PDB file of C-alpha atoms in Angstrom:
ATOM      1  CA  ASN A  27      -9.217  47.957 -30.758  1.00 74.00           C
ATOM      2  CA  VAL A  28      -7.772  46.280 -33.803  1.00 78.00           C
ATOM      3  CA  SER A  29      -8.662  47.804 -37.152  1.00 75.00           C
ATOM      4  CA  ILE A  30      -8.810  45.966 -40.450  1.00 75.00           C
ATOM      5  CA  LEU A  31      -6.133  48.457 -41.559  1.00 79.00           C
ATOM      6  CA  ASP A  32      -3.647  47.248 -38.928  1.00 77.00           C
ATOM      7  CA  ALA A  33      -0.841  45.807 -41.088  1.00 81.00           C
ATOM      8  CA  GLN A  34       0.730  43.820 -38.238  1.00 85.00           C
ATOM      9  CA  ASN A  35      -2.537  42.127 -37.256  1.00 85.00           C
ATOM     10  CA  LYS A  36      -4.410  41.683 -40.533  1.00 88.00           C
ATOM     11  CA  SER A  37      -6.188  38.460 -39.631  1.00 89.00           C
ATOM     12  CA  LEU A  38      -7.194  39.752 -36.200  1.00 90.00           C
ATOM     13  CA  GLY A  39      -8.333  42.974 -37.863  1.00 87.00           C
ATOM     14  CA  ARG A  40     -10.503  41.044 -40.325  1.00 90.00           C
ATOM     15  CA  TRP A  41     -11.921  38.948 -37.489  1.00 91.00           C
ATOM     16  CA  SER A  42     -12.667  42.078 -35.436  1.00 91.00           C
ATOM     17  CA  SER A  43     -14.374  43.655 -38.440  1.00 90.00           C
ATOM     18  CA  THR A  44     -16.503  40.541 -38.872  1.00 92.00           C
ATOM     19  CA  GLN A  45     -17.539  40.721 -35.203  1.00 94.00           C
ATOM     20  CA  ARG A  46     -18.499  44.378 -35.614  1.00 93.00           C
ATOM     21  CA  CYS A  47     -20.569  43.604 -38.709  1.00 94.00           C
ATOM     22  CA  SER A  48     -22.314  40.729 -36.938  1.00 95.00           C
ATOM     23  CA  TYR A  49     -23.027  43.012 -33.994  1.00 94.00           C
ATOM     24  CA  LYS A  50     -24.543  45.680 -36.248  1.00 94.00           C
ATOM     25  CA  LYS A  51     -26.742  43.022 -37.883  1.00 96.00           C
ATOM     26  CA  ASN A  52     -27.756  41.736 -34.438  1.00 96.00           C
ATOM     27  CA  ALA A  53     -26.323  38.367 -35.483  1.00 96.00           C
ATOM     28  CA  LEU A  54     -23.826  37.902 -32.663  1.00 94.00           C
ATOM     29  CA  SER A  55     -24.673  35.343 -29.999  1.00 95.00           C
ATOM     30  CA  SER A  56     -25.191  36.707 -26.495  1.00 95.00           C
ATOM     31  CA  ASN A  57     -22.290  34.544 -25.301  1.00 96.00           C
ATOM     32  CA  HIS A  58     -19.915  36.047 -27.872  1.00 96.00           C
ATOM     33  CA  LEU A  59     -21.237  39.527 -27.142  1.00 96.00           C
ATOM     34  CA  GLN A  60     -20.686  39.056 -23.421  1.00 96.00           C
ATOM     35  CA  ARG A  61     -17.182  37.654 -23.901  1.00 96.00           C
ATOM     36  CA  LEU A  62     -16.152  40.497 -26.214  1.00 96.00           C
ATOM     37  CA  ASN A  63     -17.619  43.100 -23.870  1.00 95.00           C
ATOM     38  CA  SER A  64     -15.718  41.554 -20.974  1.00 96.00           C
ATOM     39  CA  VAL A  65     -12.401  42.326 -22.660  1.00 95.00           C
ATOM     40  CA  GLY A  66     -13.420  45.873 -23.589  1.00 93.00           C
ATOM     41  CA  PHE A  67     -14.025  45.211 -27.280  1.00 93.00           C
ATOM     42  CA  VAL A  68     -14.667  48.476 -29.154  1.00 92.00           C
ATOM     43  CA  TRP A  69     -17.760  48.202 -31.319  1.00 94.00           C
ATOM     44  CA  ASP A  70     -17.564  51.581 -33.021  1.00 91.00           C
ATOM     45  CA  LEU A  71     -14.014  52.623 -33.887  1.00 89.00           C
ATOM     46  CA  CYS A  72     -15.039  56.081 -35.117  1.00 90.00           C
ATOM     47  CA  ASP A  73     -16.941  56.866 -31.939  1.00 93.00           C
ATOM     48  CA  HIS A  74     -14.110  55.469 -29.829  1.00 93.00           C
ATOM     49  CA  SER A  75     -11.562  57.608 -31.665  1.00 94.00           C
ATOM     50  CA  TRP A  76     -13.733  60.727 -31.303  1.00 97.00           C
ATOM     51  CA  ASN A  77     -14.071  60.148 -27.554  1.00 96.00           C
ATOM     52  CA  GLU A  78     -10.321  59.629 -27.153  1.00 96.00           C
ATOM     53  CA  ASN A  79      -9.654  62.938 -28.929  1.00 97.00           C
ATOM     54  CA  PHE A  80     -12.331  64.688 -26.882  1.00 98.00           C
ATOM     55  CA  ASN A  81     -10.708  63.399 -23.685  1.00 98.00           C
ATOM     56  CA  GLN A  82      -7.335  64.680 -24.904  1.00 98.00           C
ATOM     57  CA  LEU A  83      -8.934  68.062 -25.569  1.00 98.00           C
ATOM     58  CA  CYS A  84     -10.379  68.111 -22.033  1.00 98.00           C
ATOM     59  CA  ALA A  85      -6.905  67.385 -20.652  1.00 97.00           C
ATOM     60  CA  PHE A  86      -5.437  70.138 -22.848  1.00 97.00           C
ATOM     61  CA  LYS A  87      -8.041  72.579 -21.538  1.00 97.00           C
ATOM     62  CA  ALA A  88      -7.344  71.589 -17.930  1.00 97.00           C
ATOM     63  CA  GLN A  89      -3.671  72.299 -18.489  1.00 97.00           C
ATOM     64  CA  ASN A  90      -3.958  75.427 -20.678  1.00 96.00           C
ATOM     65  CA  GLY A  91      -7.291  76.971 -19.713  1.00 95.00           C
ATOM     66  CA  HIS A  92      -8.694  76.915 -23.262  1.00 94.00           C
ATOM     67  CA  CYS A  93      -9.579  74.545 -26.127  1.00 94.00           C
ATOM     68  CA  ASN A  94      -7.855  76.486 -28.892  1.00 93.00           C
ATOM     69  CA  VAL A  95      -5.298  73.931 -30.001  1.00 95.00           C
ATOM     70  CA  SER A  96      -3.475  75.038 -33.120  1.00 91.00           C
ATOM     71  CA  GLN A  97      -2.985  72.499 -35.858  1.00 90.00           C
ATOM     72  CA  TYR A  98       0.520  73.953 -36.142  1.00 92.00           C
ATOM     73  CA  ASP A  99       1.390  73.255 -32.498  1.00 91.00           C
ATOM     74  CA  ALA A 100       4.272  70.768 -32.775  1.00 92.00           C
ATOM     75  CA  GLN A 101       3.497  69.180 -29.383  1.00 94.00           C
ATOM     76  CA  ASN A 102      -0.207  68.752 -30.122  1.00 95.00           C
ATOM     77  CA  LYS A 103      -0.292  68.500 -33.905  1.00 95.00           C
ATOM     78  CA  SER A 104      -2.692  65.552 -34.054  1.00 96.00           C
ATOM     79  CA  LEU A 105      -5.075  67.103 -31.524  1.00 97.00           C
ATOM     80  CA  GLY A 106      -4.870  70.452 -33.325  1.00 96.00           C
ATOM     81  CA  GLN A 107      -5.813  68.798 -36.606  1.00 96.00           C
ATOM     82  CA  TRP A 108      -8.720  67.042 -34.894  1.00 97.00           C
ATOM     83  CA  VAL A 109      -9.921  70.368 -33.417  1.00 97.00           C
ATOM     84  CA  ASN A 110      -9.723  71.960 -36.865  1.00 96.00           C
ATOM     85  CA  ASN A 111     -11.677  69.043 -38.355  1.00 96.00           C
ATOM     86  CA  GLN A 112     -14.427  69.537 -35.740  1.00 97.00           C
ATOM     87  CA  ARG A 113     -14.741  73.197 -36.759  1.00 96.00           C
ATOM     88  CA  ILE A 114     -14.941  72.253 -40.427  1.00 96.00           C
ATOM     89  CA  ALA A 115     -17.562  69.561 -39.753  1.00 97.00           C
ATOM     90  CA  TYR A 116     -19.571  72.023 -37.660  1.00 97.00           C
ATOM     91  CA  LYS A 117     -19.523  74.652 -40.416  1.00 95.00           C
ATOM     92  CA  LYS A 118     -20.702  72.017 -42.910  1.00 97.00           C
ATOM     93  CA  ASN A 119     -23.438  70.969 -40.470  1.00 96.00           C
ATOM     94  CA  ALA A 120     -21.841  67.509 -40.476  1.00 97.00           C
ATOM     95  CA  LEU A 121     -21.124  67.247 -36.740  1.00 96.00           C
ATOM     96  CA  SER A 122     -23.635  65.315 -34.663  1.00 96.00           C
ATOM     97  CA  SER A 123     -25.652  67.252 -32.116  1.00 97.00           C
ATOM     98  CA  ASP A 124     -24.172  65.064 -29.348  1.00 97.00           C
ATOM     99  CA  HIS A 125     -20.635  65.966 -30.371  1.00 98.00           C
ATOM    100  CA  THR A 126     -21.585  69.625 -30.740  1.00 98.00           C
ATOM    101  CA  GLN A 127     -23.071  69.606 -27.228  1.00 98.00           C
ATOM    102  CA  GLN A 128     -20.025  67.878 -25.773  1.00 98.00           C
ATOM    103  CA  LEU A 129     -17.703  70.448 -27.310  1.00 98.00           C
ATOM    104  CA  ASN A 130     -19.954  73.331 -26.253  1.00 97.00           C
ATOM    105  CA  SER A 131     -19.930  72.003 -22.694  1.00 97.00           C
ATOM    106  CA  ILE A 132     -16.188  72.630 -22.410  1.00 97.00           C
ATOM    107  CA  GLY A 133     -16.228  76.087 -23.984  1.00 95.00           C
ATOM    108  CA  PHE A 134     -15.118  75.093 -27.474  1.00 96.00           C
ATOM    109  CA  VAL A 135     -14.614  78.076 -29.821  1.00 94.00           C
ATOM    110  CA  TRP A 136     -16.147  77.386 -33.216  1.00 93.00           C
ATOM    111  CA  ASP A 137     -14.873  80.454 -35.069  1.00 86.00           C
ATOM    112  CA  MET A 138     -11.345  81.494 -34.158  1.00 76.00           C
ATOM    113  CA  LEU A 139     -11.408  84.642 -36.316  1.00 75.00           C
ATOM    114  CA  ASP A 140     -14.564  85.846 -34.637  1.00 69.00           C
ATOM    115  CA  HIS A 141     -13.144  84.908 -31.247  1.00 65.00           C
ATOM    116  CA  SER A 142      -9.885  86.802 -31.930  1.00 66.00           C
ATOM    117  CA  TRP A 143     -11.840  89.826 -33.118  1.00 64.00           C
ATOM    118  CA  ASN A 144     -13.960  89.858 -29.951  1.00 66.00           C
ATOM    119  CA  GLU A 145     -10.892  89.402 -27.723  1.00 68.00           C
ATOM    120  CA  ASN A 146      -9.222  92.495 -29.183  1.00 56.00           C
TER     121      ASN A 146
END
């Protein structure tokens, strides 16, 4: 899961990026594809990151009974910011339908003001 932005592994990051580009262009040999898959190579870093955050949100919900992570929660600041970003993307109609469905499936609240109003 090495990114081209990884300062400690720049050459590996560049190589990984090249593999991802070749994969997207369908220019990667089946042998290379198989070998990279065998070590769990991540082809889409954005999708991988989204899924990791979604899994963290599921764990948060299991522990707290809700998905309403505040971006100001010191213990879950990163997750709270991600949750806020999902709401913003949704309002801008920039969130994929798959991601919207995944979040809906766990009871995600899209509008906290509306939710707070209805709770009181």
